[in-house]
Every structure is written in C-alpha cells, then in structure tokens.
Coordinates of C-alpha atoms in Angstrom, one line a residue:
Chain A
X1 CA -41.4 8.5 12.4
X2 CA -38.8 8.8 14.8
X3 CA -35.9 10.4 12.9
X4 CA -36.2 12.3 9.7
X5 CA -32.9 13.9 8.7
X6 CA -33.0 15.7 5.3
X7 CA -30.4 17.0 2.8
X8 CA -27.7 16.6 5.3
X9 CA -24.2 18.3 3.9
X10 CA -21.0 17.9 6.1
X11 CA -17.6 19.2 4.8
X12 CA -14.5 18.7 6.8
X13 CA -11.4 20.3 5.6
X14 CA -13.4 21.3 1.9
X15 CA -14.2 17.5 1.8
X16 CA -17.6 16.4 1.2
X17 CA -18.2 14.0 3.5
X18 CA -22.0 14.3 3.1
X19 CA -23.7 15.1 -0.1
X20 CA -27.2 15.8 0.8
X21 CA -28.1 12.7 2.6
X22 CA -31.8 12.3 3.7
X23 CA -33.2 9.3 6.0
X24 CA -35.8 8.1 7.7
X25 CA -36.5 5.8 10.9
X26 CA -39.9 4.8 11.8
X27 CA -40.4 3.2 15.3
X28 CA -39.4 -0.4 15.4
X29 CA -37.0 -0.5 12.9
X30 CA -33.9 -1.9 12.1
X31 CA -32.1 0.0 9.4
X32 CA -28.3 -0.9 8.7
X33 CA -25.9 1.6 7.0
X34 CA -23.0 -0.1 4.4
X35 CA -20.8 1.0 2.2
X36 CA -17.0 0.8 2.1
X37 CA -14.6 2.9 4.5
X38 CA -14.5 6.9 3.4
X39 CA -18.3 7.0 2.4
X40 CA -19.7 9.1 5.4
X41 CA -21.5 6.5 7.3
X42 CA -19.9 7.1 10.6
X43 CA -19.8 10.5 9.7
X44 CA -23.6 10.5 9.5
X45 CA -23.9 8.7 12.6
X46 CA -22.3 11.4 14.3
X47 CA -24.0 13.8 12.9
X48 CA -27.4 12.4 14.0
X49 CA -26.1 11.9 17.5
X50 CA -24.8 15.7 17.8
X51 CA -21.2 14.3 17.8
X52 CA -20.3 16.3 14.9
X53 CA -22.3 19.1 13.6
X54 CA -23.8 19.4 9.7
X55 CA -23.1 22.3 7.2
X56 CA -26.5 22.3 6.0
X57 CA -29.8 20.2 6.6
X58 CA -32.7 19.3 9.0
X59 CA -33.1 16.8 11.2
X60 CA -35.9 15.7 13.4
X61 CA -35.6 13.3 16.5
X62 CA -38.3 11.9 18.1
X63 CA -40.5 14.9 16.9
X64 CA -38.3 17.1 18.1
X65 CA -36.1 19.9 15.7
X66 CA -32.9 19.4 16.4
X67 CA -31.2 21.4 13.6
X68 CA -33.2 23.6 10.4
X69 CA -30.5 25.2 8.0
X70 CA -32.9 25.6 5.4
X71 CA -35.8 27.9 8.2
X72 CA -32.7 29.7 9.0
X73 CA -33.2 28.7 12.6
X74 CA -30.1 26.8 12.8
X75 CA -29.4 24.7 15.5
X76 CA -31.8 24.3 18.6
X77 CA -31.1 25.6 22.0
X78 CA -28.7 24.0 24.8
X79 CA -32.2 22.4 26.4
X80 CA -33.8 20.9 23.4
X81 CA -30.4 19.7 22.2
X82 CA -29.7 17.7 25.7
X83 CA -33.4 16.6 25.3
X84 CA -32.8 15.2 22.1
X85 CA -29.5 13.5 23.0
X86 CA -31.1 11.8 25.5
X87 CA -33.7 10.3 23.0
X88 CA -31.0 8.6 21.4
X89 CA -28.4 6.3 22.5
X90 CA -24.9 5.6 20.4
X91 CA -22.5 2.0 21.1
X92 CA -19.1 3.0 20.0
X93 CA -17.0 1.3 17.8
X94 CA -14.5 0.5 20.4
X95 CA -16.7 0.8 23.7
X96 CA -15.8 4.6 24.9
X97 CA -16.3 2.8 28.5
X98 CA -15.1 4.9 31.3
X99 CA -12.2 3.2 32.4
X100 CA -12.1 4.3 36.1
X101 CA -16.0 3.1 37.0
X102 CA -17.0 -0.5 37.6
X103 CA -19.1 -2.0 34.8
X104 CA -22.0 -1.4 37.3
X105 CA -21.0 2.4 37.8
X106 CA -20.9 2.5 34.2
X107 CA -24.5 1.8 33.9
X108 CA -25.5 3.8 37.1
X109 CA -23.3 6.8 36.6
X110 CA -25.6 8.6 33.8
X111 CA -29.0 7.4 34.9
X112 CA -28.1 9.2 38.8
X113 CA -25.8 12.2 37.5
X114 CA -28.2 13.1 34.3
X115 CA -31.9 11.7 34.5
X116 CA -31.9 12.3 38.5
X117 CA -33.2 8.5 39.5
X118 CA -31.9 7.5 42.6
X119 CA -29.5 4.9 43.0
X120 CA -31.0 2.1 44.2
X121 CA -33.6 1.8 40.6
X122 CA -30.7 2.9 38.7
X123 CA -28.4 0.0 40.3
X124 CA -31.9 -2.2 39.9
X125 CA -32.1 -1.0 36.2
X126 CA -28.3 -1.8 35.7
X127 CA -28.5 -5.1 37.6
X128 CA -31.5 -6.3 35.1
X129 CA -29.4 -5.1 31.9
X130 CA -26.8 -6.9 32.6
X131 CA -28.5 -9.8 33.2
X132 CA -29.9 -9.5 29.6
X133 CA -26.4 -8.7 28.4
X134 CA -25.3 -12.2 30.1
X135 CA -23.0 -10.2 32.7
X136 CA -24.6 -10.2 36.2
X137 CA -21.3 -12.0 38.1
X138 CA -19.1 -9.0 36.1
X139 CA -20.7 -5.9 37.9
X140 CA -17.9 -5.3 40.5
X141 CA -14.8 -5.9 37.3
X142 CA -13.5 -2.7 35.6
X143 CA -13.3 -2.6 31.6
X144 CA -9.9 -3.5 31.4
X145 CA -10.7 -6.9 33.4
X146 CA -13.0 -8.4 30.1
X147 CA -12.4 -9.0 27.0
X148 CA -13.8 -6.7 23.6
X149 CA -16.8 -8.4 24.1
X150 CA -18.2 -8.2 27.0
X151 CA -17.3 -4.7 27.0
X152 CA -19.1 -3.9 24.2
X153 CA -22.2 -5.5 25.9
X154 CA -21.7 -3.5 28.3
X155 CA -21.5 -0.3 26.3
X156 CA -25.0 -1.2 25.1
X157 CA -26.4 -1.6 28.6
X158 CA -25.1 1.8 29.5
X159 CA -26.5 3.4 26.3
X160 CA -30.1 1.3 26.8
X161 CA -30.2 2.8 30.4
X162 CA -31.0 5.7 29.9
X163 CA -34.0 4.2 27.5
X164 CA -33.4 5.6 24.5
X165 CA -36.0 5.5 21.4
X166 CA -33.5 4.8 18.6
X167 CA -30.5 3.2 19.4
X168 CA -27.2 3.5 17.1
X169 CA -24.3 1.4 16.8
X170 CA -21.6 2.6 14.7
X171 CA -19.5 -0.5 13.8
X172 CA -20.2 -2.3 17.0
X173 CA -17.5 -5.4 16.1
X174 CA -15.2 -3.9 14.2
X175 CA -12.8 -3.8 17.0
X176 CA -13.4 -7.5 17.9
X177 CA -12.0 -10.7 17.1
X178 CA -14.2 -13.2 15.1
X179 CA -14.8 -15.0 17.4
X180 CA -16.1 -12.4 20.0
X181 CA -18.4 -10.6 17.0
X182 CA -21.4 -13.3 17.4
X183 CA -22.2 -12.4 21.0
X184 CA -22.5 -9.0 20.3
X185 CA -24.7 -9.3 16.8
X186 CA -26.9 -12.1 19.0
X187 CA -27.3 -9.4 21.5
X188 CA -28.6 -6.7 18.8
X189 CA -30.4 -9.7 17.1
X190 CA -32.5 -10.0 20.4
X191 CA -32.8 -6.2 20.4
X192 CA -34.2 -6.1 17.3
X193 CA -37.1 -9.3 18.3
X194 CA -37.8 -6.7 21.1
X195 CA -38.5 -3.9 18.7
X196 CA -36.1 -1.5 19.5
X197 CA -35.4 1.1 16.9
X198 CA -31.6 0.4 15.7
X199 CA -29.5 2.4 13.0
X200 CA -26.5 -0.2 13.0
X201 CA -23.6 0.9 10.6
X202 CA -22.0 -2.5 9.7
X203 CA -19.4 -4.2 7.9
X204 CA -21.3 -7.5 9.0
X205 CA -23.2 -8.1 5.7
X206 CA -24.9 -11.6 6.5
X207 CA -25.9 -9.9 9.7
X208 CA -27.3 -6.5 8.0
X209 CA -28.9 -8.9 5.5
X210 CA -30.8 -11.2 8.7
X211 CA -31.7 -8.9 10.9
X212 CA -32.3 -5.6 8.9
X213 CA -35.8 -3.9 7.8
X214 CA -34.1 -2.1 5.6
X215 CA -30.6 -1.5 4.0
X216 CA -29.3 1.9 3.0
X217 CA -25.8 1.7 0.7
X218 CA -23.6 4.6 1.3
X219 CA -20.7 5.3 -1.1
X220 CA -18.7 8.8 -1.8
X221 CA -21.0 10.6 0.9
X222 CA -24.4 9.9 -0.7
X223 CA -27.0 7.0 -0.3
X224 CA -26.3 4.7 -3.6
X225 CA -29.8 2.5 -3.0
X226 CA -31.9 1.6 -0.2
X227 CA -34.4 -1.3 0.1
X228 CA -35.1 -4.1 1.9
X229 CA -32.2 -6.9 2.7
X230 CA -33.7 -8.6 -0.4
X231 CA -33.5 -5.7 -2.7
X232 CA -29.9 -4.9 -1.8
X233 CA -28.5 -8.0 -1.6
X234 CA -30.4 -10.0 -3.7
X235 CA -31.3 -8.3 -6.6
X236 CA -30.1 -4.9 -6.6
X237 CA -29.4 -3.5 -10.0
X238 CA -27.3 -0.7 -9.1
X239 CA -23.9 -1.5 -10.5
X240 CA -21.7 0.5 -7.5
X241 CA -23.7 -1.5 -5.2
X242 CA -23.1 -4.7 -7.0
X243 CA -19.2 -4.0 -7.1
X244 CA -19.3 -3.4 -3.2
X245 CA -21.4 -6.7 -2.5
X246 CA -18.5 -8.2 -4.9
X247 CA -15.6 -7.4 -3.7
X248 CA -16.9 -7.7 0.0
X249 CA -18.1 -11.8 -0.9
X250 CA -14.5 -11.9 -2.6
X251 CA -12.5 -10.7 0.5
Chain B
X1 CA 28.4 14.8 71.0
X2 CA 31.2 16.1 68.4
X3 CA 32.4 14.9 65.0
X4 CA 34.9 16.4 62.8
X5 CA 34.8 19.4 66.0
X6 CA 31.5 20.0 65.2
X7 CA 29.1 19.7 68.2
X8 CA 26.0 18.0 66.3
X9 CA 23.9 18.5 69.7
X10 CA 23.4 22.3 68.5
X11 CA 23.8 22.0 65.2
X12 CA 20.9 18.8 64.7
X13 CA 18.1 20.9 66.5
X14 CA 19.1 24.0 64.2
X15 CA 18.8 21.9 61.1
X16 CA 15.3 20.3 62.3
X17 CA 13.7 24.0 63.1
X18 CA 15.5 25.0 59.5
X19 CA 13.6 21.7 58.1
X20 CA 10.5 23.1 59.1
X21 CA 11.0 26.5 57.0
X22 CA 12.0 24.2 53.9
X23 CA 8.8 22.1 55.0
X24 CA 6.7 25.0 55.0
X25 CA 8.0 26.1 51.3
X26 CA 7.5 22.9 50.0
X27 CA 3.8 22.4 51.3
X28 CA 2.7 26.2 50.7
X29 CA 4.1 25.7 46.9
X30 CA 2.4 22.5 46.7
X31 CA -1.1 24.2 47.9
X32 CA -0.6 27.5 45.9
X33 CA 1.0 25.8 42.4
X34 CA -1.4 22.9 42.0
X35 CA -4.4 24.7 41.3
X36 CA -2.7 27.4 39.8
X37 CA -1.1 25.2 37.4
X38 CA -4.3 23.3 36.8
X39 CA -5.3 26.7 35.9
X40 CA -3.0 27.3 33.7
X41 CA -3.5 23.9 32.2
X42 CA -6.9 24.6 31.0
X43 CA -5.9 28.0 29.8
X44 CA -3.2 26.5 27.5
X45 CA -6.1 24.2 26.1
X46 CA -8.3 27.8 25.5
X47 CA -8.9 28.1 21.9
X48 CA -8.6 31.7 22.1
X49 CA -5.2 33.1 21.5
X50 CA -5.2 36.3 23.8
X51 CA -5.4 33.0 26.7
X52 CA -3.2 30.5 25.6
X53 CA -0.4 32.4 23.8
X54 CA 0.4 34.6 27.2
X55 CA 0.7 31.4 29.2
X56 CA 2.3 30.3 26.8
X57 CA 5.3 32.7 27.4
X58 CA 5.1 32.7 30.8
X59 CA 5.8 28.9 30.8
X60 CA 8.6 30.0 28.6
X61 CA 10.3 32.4 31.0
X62 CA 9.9 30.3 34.1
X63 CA 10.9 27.2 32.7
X64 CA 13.2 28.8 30.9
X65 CA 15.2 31.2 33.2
X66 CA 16.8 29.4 36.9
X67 CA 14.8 29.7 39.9
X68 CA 17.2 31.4 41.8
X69 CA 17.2 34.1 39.7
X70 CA 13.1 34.3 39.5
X71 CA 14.1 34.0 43.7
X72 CA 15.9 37.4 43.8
X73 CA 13.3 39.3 41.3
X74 CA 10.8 38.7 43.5
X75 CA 12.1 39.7 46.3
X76 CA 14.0 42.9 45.1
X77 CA 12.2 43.4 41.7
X78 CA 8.7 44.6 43.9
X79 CA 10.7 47.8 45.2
X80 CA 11.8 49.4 41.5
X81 CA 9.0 48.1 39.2
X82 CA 5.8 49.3 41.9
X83 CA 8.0 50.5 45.1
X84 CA 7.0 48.3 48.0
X85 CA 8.9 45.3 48.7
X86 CA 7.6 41.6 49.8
X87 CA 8.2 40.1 53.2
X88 CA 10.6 37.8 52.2
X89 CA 8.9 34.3 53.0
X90 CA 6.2 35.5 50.9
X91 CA 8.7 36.7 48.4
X92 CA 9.8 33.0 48.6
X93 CA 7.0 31.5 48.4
X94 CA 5.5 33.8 44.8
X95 CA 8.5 32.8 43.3
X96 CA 8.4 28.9 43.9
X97 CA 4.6 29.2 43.1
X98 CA 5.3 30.9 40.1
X99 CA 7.2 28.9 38.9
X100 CA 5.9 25.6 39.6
X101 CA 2.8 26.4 38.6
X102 CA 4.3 26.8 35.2
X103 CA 5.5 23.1 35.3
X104 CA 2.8 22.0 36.6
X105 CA 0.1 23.6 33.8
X106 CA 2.5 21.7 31.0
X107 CA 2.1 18.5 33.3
X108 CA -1.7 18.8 33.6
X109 CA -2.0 20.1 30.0
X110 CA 0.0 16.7 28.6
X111 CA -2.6 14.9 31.2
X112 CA -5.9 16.5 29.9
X113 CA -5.1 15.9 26.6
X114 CA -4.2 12.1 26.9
X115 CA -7.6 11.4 27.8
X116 CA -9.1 10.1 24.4
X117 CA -11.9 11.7 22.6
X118 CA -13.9 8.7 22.9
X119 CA -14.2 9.9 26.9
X120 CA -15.9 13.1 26.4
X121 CA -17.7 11.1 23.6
X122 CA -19.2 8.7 25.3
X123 CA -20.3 11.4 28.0
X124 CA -21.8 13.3 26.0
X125 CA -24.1 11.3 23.7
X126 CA -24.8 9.6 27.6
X127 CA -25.9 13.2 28.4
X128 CA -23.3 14.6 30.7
X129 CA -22.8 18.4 30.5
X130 CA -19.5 19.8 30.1
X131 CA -19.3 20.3 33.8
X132 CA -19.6 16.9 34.5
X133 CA -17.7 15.4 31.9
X134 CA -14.8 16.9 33.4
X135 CA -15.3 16.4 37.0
X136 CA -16.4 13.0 37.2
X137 CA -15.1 11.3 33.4
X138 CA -11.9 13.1 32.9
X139 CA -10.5 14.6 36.1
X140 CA -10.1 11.2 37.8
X141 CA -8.3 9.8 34.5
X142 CA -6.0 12.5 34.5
X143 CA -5.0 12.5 38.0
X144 CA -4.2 8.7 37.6
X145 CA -1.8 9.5 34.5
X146 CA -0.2 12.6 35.8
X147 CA 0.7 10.9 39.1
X148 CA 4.2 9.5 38.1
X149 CA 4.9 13.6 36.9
X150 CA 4.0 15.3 39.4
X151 CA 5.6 12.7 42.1
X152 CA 8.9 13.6 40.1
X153 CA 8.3 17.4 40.2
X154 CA 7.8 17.3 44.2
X155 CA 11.1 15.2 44.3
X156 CA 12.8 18.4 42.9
X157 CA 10.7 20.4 45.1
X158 CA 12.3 19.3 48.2
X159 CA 15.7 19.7 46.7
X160 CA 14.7 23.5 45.2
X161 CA 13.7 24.6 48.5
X162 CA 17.5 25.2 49.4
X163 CA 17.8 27.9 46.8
X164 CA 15.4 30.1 49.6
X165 CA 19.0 30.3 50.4
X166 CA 19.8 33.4 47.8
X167 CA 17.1 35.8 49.3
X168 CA 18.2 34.9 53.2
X169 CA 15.4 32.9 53.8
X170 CA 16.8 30.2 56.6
X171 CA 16.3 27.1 55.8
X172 CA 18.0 23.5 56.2
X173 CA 20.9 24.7 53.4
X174 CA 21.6 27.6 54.6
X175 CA 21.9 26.4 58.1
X176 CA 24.0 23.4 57.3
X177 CA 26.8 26.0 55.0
X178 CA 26.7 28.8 57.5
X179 CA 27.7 25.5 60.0
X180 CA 29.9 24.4 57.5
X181 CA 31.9 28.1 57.2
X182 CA 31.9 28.2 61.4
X183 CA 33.1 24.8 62.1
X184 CA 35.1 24.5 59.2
X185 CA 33.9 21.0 58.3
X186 CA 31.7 19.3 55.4
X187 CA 30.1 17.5 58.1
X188 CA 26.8 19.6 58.4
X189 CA 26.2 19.6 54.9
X190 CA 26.6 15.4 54.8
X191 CA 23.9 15.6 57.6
X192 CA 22.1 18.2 55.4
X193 CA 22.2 15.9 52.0
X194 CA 20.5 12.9 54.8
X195 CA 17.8 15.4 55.8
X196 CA 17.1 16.2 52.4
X197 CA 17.3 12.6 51.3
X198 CA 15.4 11.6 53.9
X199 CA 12.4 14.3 53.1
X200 CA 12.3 12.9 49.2
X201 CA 12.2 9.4 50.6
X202 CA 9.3 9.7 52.1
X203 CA 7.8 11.4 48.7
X204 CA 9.0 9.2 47.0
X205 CA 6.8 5.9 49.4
X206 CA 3.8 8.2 49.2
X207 CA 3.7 8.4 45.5
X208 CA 4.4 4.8 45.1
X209 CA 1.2 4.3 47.4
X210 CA -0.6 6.5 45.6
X211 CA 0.4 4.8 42.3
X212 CA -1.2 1.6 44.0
X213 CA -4.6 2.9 44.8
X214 CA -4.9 3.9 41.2
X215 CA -3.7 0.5 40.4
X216 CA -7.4 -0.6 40.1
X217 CA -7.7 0.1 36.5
X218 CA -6.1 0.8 33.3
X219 CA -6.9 3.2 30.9

C-alpha cells in the first residue's frame, strides 16, 4: 500500500472541511476523487501533499509516517517530512510553473537543486519527458510562450522528474479550454497504461469513469461511496451520489 | 566664457566636482538602502508583532515626516540625545539611508507578496526548502515586478540629493544657489536643473534596459 491516510479532520475557520476521511492507494492504481465544489477534495489533496496541514489523523506515505494525531506523535520531523514530499508528486490546477525558467529549467531546476543529479542526466531526464509529453522543440520557450496545455504537460514532466511513487493531480483541466482538456487526460491515460499510481481529483466524469480503478465520491467533507467506475456510475444506489451524477449529465 | 556676467569657466568645473558629492550620496544610499529595505521588507511580512509593528512605525515617521527635516536630526540630534555628533557626510548619508530604506521595504514588501501562492506551492511539493524557494523561485520574480518602482524611487533620489544642502553638505545645489547669490543671476541654477536632468536621464535609459532584459517572460 502506498498511502493509507486515516480519519483525516481539517477545519479552517470552524469549518469542517474534512470529516474523518480515510483512504487508501495501493501501487498501480488509478483512484479519481469527485464530488461537487465545497466537499474537501482539493482540500484532501493538500493535505496528503503537506500543502495544508490536518487537525487530526494519520497518514502513511510510501511506508513512511508522515503525521500520527491519534499516537500523540504528531507530525514527523523536517527530514522525514522532505523525504516523504519527495515520494509524491502534485500537477496543479493551473500549472504553478515558474515563470522565469525555460520549460527545460523547469524540469531540471528541482532534480539539480533538490535530489543533487548533475545536470547533464537531469537535462537527459528532462529531454526524454518531454519527448513523452510531445514537447521536445518547446524546451528553450518560457510558460507564458504556450498555451494551457502544453503547460500543464509540462507541469507533469516537472512533477514526474523527480520520480515520484504516487502522482496527484488536483483538477488538472479545469483551467483549460475544451478543446485543450483531451491532450492532457490522453497524457494521464498513458500514465495510467504505464502503471503509475495517480490520485486525480476530477470534474472529468467520462474520464474518471475510463481510466479509473476506483472512484471515491466526496460530498460535505466525507467520502459518500467508493467502488469501482461501474459501481459509482453505473449502479450506485446511494441517492447523494445519484443526484451529483444527475445533475452533472444534466449540465 | 560669460553669460548673464557669470563666468561658466569657474563655475561649470565647481558644479561637476559638486556632482560628484551628489553622485556619491546617491550611489552610497542606493548600496546602504537596498538591502536594508529588503530587510525591512521581510520583517514587515514577520508574523510576529514585536517585528512587523515597529517597522511598521518607522515606515510611518520616515515616509511620513520631510527629508530635510530627518537631514538636520541626524546631524544635530546625535549631540543632545547620546553627545557625540556625526561627520556630516555620514550624517547625510544615515539620513537618506534611513529613509529610503523605508520606501524601499514597502516597495519590496508590495513585490514579495505579488508573487502567487501557487510559487512557493509548486516549490515546495517539488522539494525546495524555504531557502531556496526564495532565492531561486521568488527573488528573481520579485526583482522583475519591482523594477518599474524602484527605477521611480532613484528618479527622486537624484533630485533629493540637493536637500544635503540644509546640513552644508556641498553639493551641485548648493553650489549652483551660492553662484546664483554671488553673481546675481538664475543662470547657475538653469545649468544646475540640466545637470540634474541629465543625471535622471541616464536612470531613467538604464531602467528601461533593465526592464528589457526582464522582458523574456511574463509572470
């Protein structure tokens, strides 16, 4: 199991944003978060990622403890927690790119500055992703010379860089137009054939439906249902989920 | 050569050496404030009170009180508050620090915190420690976007350095008016206002080359 995050509780403000959440992510799989705007699911997301820290809870990445509330040990220590973040990797909703770097620097920066490889694999490394993310002749542009998405693709071959076991996306198209969304959900689609370990929250249903193991429904800061694609979308007999899928088909 | 009775063979060599002492306030301010202010900057941001608030109201009395003023308490407040008095270039010198280090912190402060949170973000979950973040992600953004402030700023620089003036420092203002008083004639101080204009112009091409070799991106 790579992540195991139990009973997570996040209040901002005296607002339960979490309600004791708990999930888990074996190796391999593709889980996708939905659930309409409000529920927490970014909020978890950013919780897992040390973006945002929980009230109460455990979680576990990659074997290692990142936070125990309930041992009394609290969070982990500076080195474990920069360990763990680098087990993970997180693609923004809109890109977080650094602005002043090349799309190649973007790649390199991290893998030189924070793992310590030299330049020429990291470059190498950068070179190849690219490649995979369709952008070789686009190394030399800056951010603001493409469009959403090829920025976004590049977001992902920064985060995959730095080989990360689970991989998050937190709304990875919701900043893009239409037409730009397909080239980024073919790229996740290919990560997933590769059997990387994704947690993609989504407002893409069809998407979540094709290329997830597994579907977790968040609404109100707790997990409604969770199943396979089938479960949830096909047959689910929760009536809050049913509503959602509703008045998502209707809209 | 004489106009207006004035014999600008003397006086232009006078005003160049005075143009050096207003040079060497405006480039010793620059060296001194900048970091100082940057300083400042980060203090402001400190989310502990018994930092921010007392920058906070030292800002307030040097951007709030004139120069000039600030000018003569440094040079004559020294003697009754610890009873020693400063040279009085360096006396000069604290006060323009002093005080445009307190412009500069609220120009650096406005740049820091343009940067979006999506910047330190991105760094972090990428593994970047603080240190980092701020040299290499942030810093360079908020040099870019403070450029056009801080170009303005030294614009005002070169024409604040003629309030030296109050505290008898000699420099190109107080050359041209004591000129002015001998020769009985405005001309000195028209050459003055072209010395002075000239000085901003060239601050003013600098910063619009700097401005250009940040021109490769946008945030």
């Amino acid at each position: 199991m790579l992540l195991k995050a139990e009973n997570l509780q996040k209040q901002f403000d005296n607002t339960e944003v979490l309600k004791s959440i708990s999930l888990e992510v074996n190796e391999g799989e593709v889980v996708a978060i939905i659930g309409p705007s409000g529920s927490g699911k970014s909020t978890l997301l950013r919780c897992l990622t040390q973006l945002e820290k929980i009230d109460q809870g455990r979680i576990e990445v990659c074997g290692k403890l990142m936070v125990d509330t309930y041992g009394g040990t609290g969070y982990a220590d500076h080195k474990l927690l920069h360990e763990i973040v680098l087990e993970v990797g997180l693609v923004f909703q809109n890109f977080n790119l650094f602005p002043h770097y090349s799309v190649l620097r973007n790649i390199v920066d991290a893998q030189v500055k924070v793992l310590g490889i030299n330049k020429q694999d990291a470059e190498e490394k950068a070179m190849s992703l690219l490649g995979k993310m369709n952008l070789s002749d686009r190394a030399k542009a800056y951010p603001c010379e493409l469009s959403g998405g090829q920025q976004q693709r590049v977001a992902i071959a920064r985060a995959l860089a730095l080989n990360p076991r689970i991989l998050f996306f937190d709304e990875p198209t919701s900043a893009l137009d239409p037409e730009l969304t397909g080239e980024i959900l073919k790229v996740i689609r290919s990560l997933a054939e590769e059997r990387m370990t994704m947690v993609i929250v989504t407002h893409e249903m069809a998407f979540a439906r094709d290329v997830a193991d597994r579907v977790v429904f968040m609404d109100g800061g707790v997990i409604v249902e969770e199943g396979t694609p089938e479960e949830v979308f096909g047959n689910t007999v929760n009536q809050r989920t049913k509503d959602f899928l509703q008045r998502f088909n209707q809209s | 050569m004489k106009i207006d009775n004035v014999p600008l063979d003397v006086l232009i060599p006078n005003m160049l050496a005075a143009t050096g002492t207003a040079l060497e306030i405006f480039f010793l301010t620059i060296l001194f404030s900048v970091p100082l202010g940057f300083l400042v900057a980060l203090g402001r941001r400190s989310k502990l009170t018994v930092i921010s608030f007392p920058l906070r109201i030292y800002q307030l009395i040097f951007r709030g009180t004139p120069l000039m003023l600030q000018l003569i308490f440094f040079m004559y407040g020294p003697y009754y508050i610890f009873g020693f008095t400063l040279d009085r270039f360096a006396a000069c010198i604290a006060a323009f620090t002093i005080n445009y280090a307190a412009y500069f912190g609220e120009i650096f402060r406005g740049g820091i915190a343009s940067i979006p949170k999506g910047q330190y973000e991105a760094a972090k979950v990428l593994g970047y420690n603080k240190f980092q973040t701020f040299l290499r992600i942030i810093m360079p953004q908020v040099v870019k976007s403070v450029i056009p402030a801080v170009g303005n700023e030294l614009m005002t620089l070169v024409k604040d350095t003629s309030l030296a003036q109050v505290i008898s420092v000699v420099e190109l203002f107080r050359v041209a008016s004591a000129a002015g008083s001998k020769y009985f004639s405005t001309v000195p101080i028209i050459v003055a206002a072209v010395f002075y204009l000239i000085m901003n112009t060239v601050v003013e091409i600098t910063f619009k080359q700097v401005e250009k070799k940040f021109d490769y991106y946008k945030n």
